[in-house]
Amino acid sequence: SGEETFGMLFFAEIYSFEDELHSEMEKIVFLDSQPEAMTYPLIQPFLIQEFERREKAKSDVYENCPAFENNKYLLRFVCEEDCKDLLKVYSDVKAVPFFNSDNCGGDDFYYTTETKMHDAIQYWIWEYERKGFVRWSIQDKSKKEVIGTIELFHRDAKDYFTDCGLLRLDLRSDYEVEAEIKNMLSLIVQPTFEMFECNMIATKIVPEAKERIKAMKRMSFTLRDGKLIGHDGTEYEYYYALNKN
């Protein structure tokens, strides 16, 4: 009704029970579903639904975007304040050829002005809000500088790469090093299977990206023969993938 109330919903984690019952409790039972006989049948089912909604939101990457970090890197949701750092990434002519622009409507992700970079970041945030994809910024903790981004989304399709977490990695060229790539991606690869409810993770790596190929092979990614089919029927190749164990 929109009226102010002072009702509260409490959660509790129960680890043990006392031998004796208190507070008008007759017995303790364990159920797989809601009991048919409730003291307040017009209230309690709604409280349980609210609890389930909040629990689901905790694990929904589009409701609560997690951050990941180790001693070197921090992966956290992209923000507009990253604009200047990311402009160094997306204006890096050595880095651009390694960006995955498949199925992106002709955008090659080569941005040379703050305006273009800012527009891209706003678009990424908008896509997150509509649950299109998630874009993490990669921060070098020692330099307090953003040096790239990771994009992830769940892909269902009629080609080989279905039920798939599609990963895009955009890095400044001086970080295109096997050990660095493995260090940052190891933070997020395994959590991706649960976050995006997929049985495969795939990422495009062009043959020229030698360091990236070595890093992904060390993480058990393998080059697949299957083609990714775009919206217009275009076939894209050079995809490496890792299957869920």
Short mmCIF file of C-alpha atoms in Angstrom, two decimals:
data_model
loop_
_atom_site.label_atom_id
_atom_site.label_comp_id
_atom_site.label_asym_id
_atom_site.label_seq_id
_atom_site.Cartn_x
_atom_site.Cartn_y
_atom_site.Cartn_z
CA SER A 1 0.00 0.00 0.00
CA GLY A 2 3.04 2.29 0.33
CA GLU A 3 2.33 3.07 3.96
CA GLU A 4 5.23 3.09 6.40
CA THR A 5 5.47 0.03 8.62
CA PHE A 6 7.93 -1.14 11.23
CA GLY A 7 7.81 -4.84 10.41
CA MET A 8 11.15 -6.64 10.20
CA LEU A 9 12.30 -9.90 8.62
CA PHE A 10 15.14 -11.70 10.39
CA PHE A 11 17.41 -14.47 9.10
CA ALA A 12 19.23 -16.97 11.28
CA GLU A 13 21.79 -19.70 10.67
CA ILE A 14 21.09 -22.59 13.05
CA TYR A 15 24.01 -24.81 13.99
CA SER A 16 22.54 -26.80 16.89
CA PHE A 17 19.40 -27.30 19.00
CA GLU A 18 18.91 -27.52 22.75
CA ASP A 19 17.58 -30.72 24.22
CA GLU A 20 14.51 -28.97 25.62
CA LEU A 21 11.93 -26.92 23.69
CA HIS A 22 10.94 -23.40 24.70
CA SER A 23 8.55 -20.59 23.71
CA GLU A 24 5.47 -22.71 23.01
CA MET A 25 7.34 -25.07 20.63
CA GLU A 26 5.81 -28.52 20.45
CA LYS A 27 8.38 -30.26 18.23
CA ILE A 28 11.08 -29.72 15.61
CA VAL A 29 10.61 -31.09 12.09
CA PHE A 30 12.68 -30.84 8.91
CA LEU A 31 10.76 -30.26 5.66
CA ASP A 32 11.66 -30.00 1.97
CA SER A 33 8.77 -27.62 1.30
CA GLN A 34 6.55 -25.18 3.16
CA PRO A 35 4.22 -26.79 5.73
CA GLU A 36 0.52 -26.78 4.91
CA ALA A 37 -0.55 -25.72 8.40
CA MET A 38 0.92 -22.34 9.33
CA THR A 39 0.12 -20.09 12.24
CA TYR A 40 -0.16 -17.08 9.92
CA PRO A 41 -0.88 -18.49 6.43
CA LEU A 42 -1.49 -15.04 4.92
CA ILE A 43 1.89 -13.73 6.07
CA GLN A 44 4.47 -16.47 6.44
CA PRO A 45 4.51 -17.65 2.77
CA PHE A 46 5.35 -14.09 1.69
CA LEU A 47 8.18 -13.87 4.22
CA ILE A 48 9.63 -17.12 2.85
CA GLN A 49 9.35 -15.81 -0.71
CA GLU A 50 11.19 -12.65 0.28
CA PHE A 51 13.94 -14.69 1.90
CA GLU A 52 14.31 -16.79 -1.28
CA ARG A 53 14.40 -13.64 -3.43
CA ARG A 54 17.19 -12.12 -1.33
CA GLU A 55 19.20 -15.35 -1.36
CA LYS A 56 18.92 -15.56 -5.14
CA ALA A 57 20.00 -11.93 -5.51
CA LYS A 58 23.20 -12.67 -3.61
CA SER A 59 24.30 -15.07 -6.34
CA ASP A 60 22.93 -13.10 -9.31
CA VAL A 61 25.88 -11.34 -10.96
CA TYR A 62 23.47 -8.73 -12.38
CA GLU A 63 22.18 -7.87 -8.91
CA ASN A 64 25.46 -8.06 -7.04
CA CYS A 65 28.58 -7.86 -9.20
CA PRO A 66 31.46 -9.44 -7.27
CA ALA A 67 35.04 -8.21 -7.20
CA PHE A 68 38.04 -10.54 -7.40
CA GLU A 69 41.60 -9.85 -6.34
CA ASN A 70 44.98 -11.34 -5.62
CA ASN A 71 48.29 -9.76 -4.68
CA LYS A 72 48.68 -8.13 -8.12
CA TYR A 73 45.27 -7.46 -9.66
CA LEU A 74 41.78 -6.30 -8.72
CA LEU A 75 38.82 -7.07 -10.97
CA ARG A 76 35.82 -4.89 -10.20
CA PHE A 77 32.83 -3.47 -12.04
CA VAL A 78 33.73 -0.79 -14.57
CA CYS A 79 32.92 2.83 -13.73
CA GLU A 80 33.05 6.20 -15.47
CA GLU A 81 36.08 7.23 -13.40
CA ASP A 82 38.09 4.62 -15.34
CA CYS A 83 37.80 6.69 -18.52
CA LYS A 84 41.32 8.16 -18.68
CA ASP A 85 43.04 4.88 -17.85
CA LEU A 86 40.91 2.93 -20.30
CA LEU A 87 41.56 5.44 -23.06
CA LYS A 88 45.22 4.35 -22.88
CA VAL A 89 44.04 0.78 -23.47
CA TYR A 90 41.59 1.41 -26.29
CA SER A 91 43.85 3.87 -28.13
CA ASP A 92 46.78 1.44 -27.98
CA VAL A 93 47.39 0.51 -31.63
CA LYS A 94 49.39 -2.55 -30.58
CA ALA A 95 46.53 -3.82 -28.43
CA VAL A 96 43.57 -3.24 -30.75
CA PRO A 97 44.29 -6.20 -33.09
CA PHE A 98 43.85 -8.56 -30.12
CA PHE A 99 40.41 -7.20 -29.15
CA ASN A 100 37.45 -9.40 -30.03
CA SER A 101 35.00 -7.39 -32.12
CA ASP A 102 33.08 -10.40 -33.47
CA ASN A 103 29.35 -9.80 -33.64
CA CYS A 104 29.72 -6.19 -32.45
CA GLY A 105 28.14 -4.35 -35.38
CA GLY A 106 31.40 -3.09 -36.86
CA ASP A 107 32.84 -1.53 -33.68
CA ASP A 108 36.61 -2.25 -33.57
CA PHE A 109 36.98 -0.75 -30.07
CA TYR A 110 39.65 1.68 -31.20
CA TYR A 111 38.86 4.86 -29.27
CA THR A 112 41.06 7.95 -29.45
CA THR A 113 39.03 10.54 -27.51
CA GLU A 114 37.70 10.72 -23.97
CA THR A 115 34.23 11.32 -25.38
CA LYS A 116 34.23 8.02 -27.27
CA MET A 117 35.68 6.18 -24.30
CA HIS A 118 33.14 7.71 -21.94
CA ASP A 119 30.30 6.75 -24.29
CA ALA A 120 31.58 3.16 -24.40
CA ILE A 121 31.69 2.93 -20.60
CA GLN A 122 28.16 4.29 -20.33
CA TYR A 123 27.03 1.70 -22.86
CA TRP A 124 28.70 -1.09 -20.89
CA ILE A 125 26.92 0.04 -17.72
CA TRP A 126 23.61 0.20 -19.59
CA GLU A 127 24.12 -3.36 -20.88
CA TYR A 128 24.76 -4.52 -17.34
CA GLU A 129 21.57 -2.88 -16.11
CA ARG A 130 19.58 -4.68 -18.83
CA LYS A 131 21.45 -7.91 -18.03
CA GLY A 132 23.22 -8.06 -21.37
CA PHE A 133 26.79 -8.56 -20.16
CA VAL A 134 29.15 -7.69 -17.32
CA ARG A 135 32.30 -5.63 -17.84
CA TRP A 136 35.01 -5.73 -15.16
CA SER A 137 37.91 -3.28 -15.05
CA ILE A 138 41.33 -4.81 -14.40
CA GLN A 139 43.34 -2.72 -11.96
CA ASP A 140 47.05 -3.10 -11.35
CA LYS A 141 47.02 -2.68 -7.58
CA SER A 142 50.62 -1.57 -7.24
CA LYS A 143 50.20 1.23 -9.80
CA LYS A 144 46.55 1.94 -8.96
CA GLU A 145 45.90 2.00 -12.67
CA VAL A 146 43.25 0.29 -14.81
CA ILE A 147 45.03 -1.62 -17.58
CA GLY A 148 42.19 -3.46 -19.31
CA THR A 149 38.73 -4.97 -19.07
CA ILE A 150 37.03 -8.35 -19.04
CA GLU A 151 33.56 -8.86 -20.48
CA LEU A 152 31.44 -11.93 -19.76
CA PHE A 153 27.92 -13.07 -20.63
CA HIS A 154 25.95 -16.28 -21.01
CA ARG A 155 25.48 -17.30 -24.64
CA ASP A 156 22.87 -19.72 -25.96
CA ALA A 157 22.96 -20.38 -29.69
CA LYS A 158 22.46 -23.01 -32.38
CA ASP A 159 26.20 -23.33 -33.01
CA TYR A 160 29.03 -25.06 -31.15
CA PHE A 161 29.39 -22.29 -28.55
CA THR A 162 26.09 -22.67 -26.71
CA ASP A 163 25.47 -22.87 -22.98
CA CYS A 164 28.67 -20.88 -22.94
CA GLY A 165 30.24 -18.07 -20.94
CA LEU A 166 31.75 -15.85 -23.63
CA LEU A 167 34.80 -13.99 -22.36
CA ARG A 168 36.39 -10.93 -23.95
CA LEU A 169 39.75 -9.71 -22.66
CA ASP A 170 41.00 -6.25 -23.68
CA LEU A 171 44.49 -5.46 -22.41
CA ARG A 172 46.99 -2.67 -22.79
CA SER A 173 49.81 -4.05 -24.92
CA ASP A 174 52.50 -3.90 -22.22
CA TYR A 175 50.42 -6.38 -20.18
CA GLU A 176 50.08 -8.83 -23.06
CA VAL A 177 52.42 -11.24 -21.28
CA GLU A 178 51.75 -14.91 -20.52
CA ALA A 179 52.33 -14.74 -16.77
CA GLU A 180 50.30 -11.54 -16.33
CA ILE A 181 47.36 -12.85 -18.36
CA LYS A 182 47.26 -16.08 -16.39
CA ASN A 183 47.53 -14.16 -13.11
CA MET A 184 44.50 -11.98 -13.82
CA LEU A 185 42.29 -14.55 -15.57
CA SER A 186 42.85 -17.21 -12.92
CA LEU A 187 40.80 -14.99 -10.63
CA ILE A 188 37.63 -15.26 -12.66
CA VAL A 189 37.67 -18.37 -14.86
CA GLN A 190 36.37 -20.93 -12.38
CA PRO A 191 33.76 -18.59 -10.79
CA THR A 192 32.39 -17.95 -14.30
CA PHE A 193 30.79 -21.40 -14.51
CA GLU A 194 28.56 -20.61 -11.53
CA MET A 195 28.06 -16.88 -12.14
CA PHE A 196 26.83 -17.40 -15.69
CA GLU A 197 25.39 -20.90 -15.28
CA CYS A 198 27.35 -22.32 -18.21
CA ASN A 199 29.14 -25.55 -19.06
CA MET A 200 31.82 -23.96 -21.25
CA ILE A 201 33.91 -20.78 -21.29
CA ALA A 202 35.12 -19.54 -24.66
CA THR A 203 37.35 -16.68 -25.72
CA LYS A 204 38.71 -15.58 -29.09
CA ILE A 205 42.48 -15.45 -29.55
CA VAL A 206 43.94 -14.53 -32.91
CA PRO A 207 47.08 -16.47 -33.96
CA GLU A 208 49.25 -13.36 -33.53
CA ALA A 209 48.49 -13.24 -29.78
CA LYS A 210 51.25 -15.70 -28.89
CA GLU A 211 51.51 -14.78 -25.21
CA ARG A 212 47.76 -15.02 -24.73
CA ILE A 213 47.63 -18.42 -26.40
CA LYS A 214 50.35 -19.74 -24.09
CA ALA A 215 48.54 -18.37 -21.03
CA MET A 216 45.21 -19.92 -21.99
CA LYS A 217 46.79 -23.28 -22.79
CA ARG A 218 48.35 -23.26 -19.33
CA MET A 219 44.82 -22.81 -18.00
CA SER A 220 43.67 -25.86 -20.04
CA PHE A 221 41.86 -23.91 -22.78
CA THR A 222 42.09 -25.56 -26.20
CA LEU A 223 41.47 -24.31 -29.72
CA ARG A 224 38.13 -25.59 -31.04
CA ASP A 225 37.22 -26.39 -34.63
CA GLY A 226 33.66 -25.13 -34.16
CA LYS A 227 32.70 -21.72 -35.53
CA LEU A 228 30.78 -19.02 -33.68
CA ILE A 229 27.90 -17.89 -35.88
CA GLY A 230 27.05 -14.19 -35.75
CA HIS A 231 23.67 -12.48 -35.90
CA ASP A 232 24.03 -12.04 -39.67
CA GLY A 233 25.31 -15.56 -40.31
CA THR A 234 29.00 -14.62 -40.34
CA GLU A 235 31.27 -17.44 -39.16
CA TYR A 236 33.97 -16.48 -36.65
CA GLU A 237 36.97 -18.64 -35.77
CA TYR A 238 39.97 -18.84 -33.43
CA TYR A 239 37.97 -19.62 -30.31
CA TYR A 240 39.63 -21.38 -27.37
CA ALA A 241 37.40 -23.02 -24.80
CA LEU A 242 37.40 -24.73 -21.43
CA ASN A 243 34.66 -27.20 -20.44
CA LYS A 244 33.27 -27.51 -16.95
CA ASN A 245 34.57 -30.56 -15.11
#
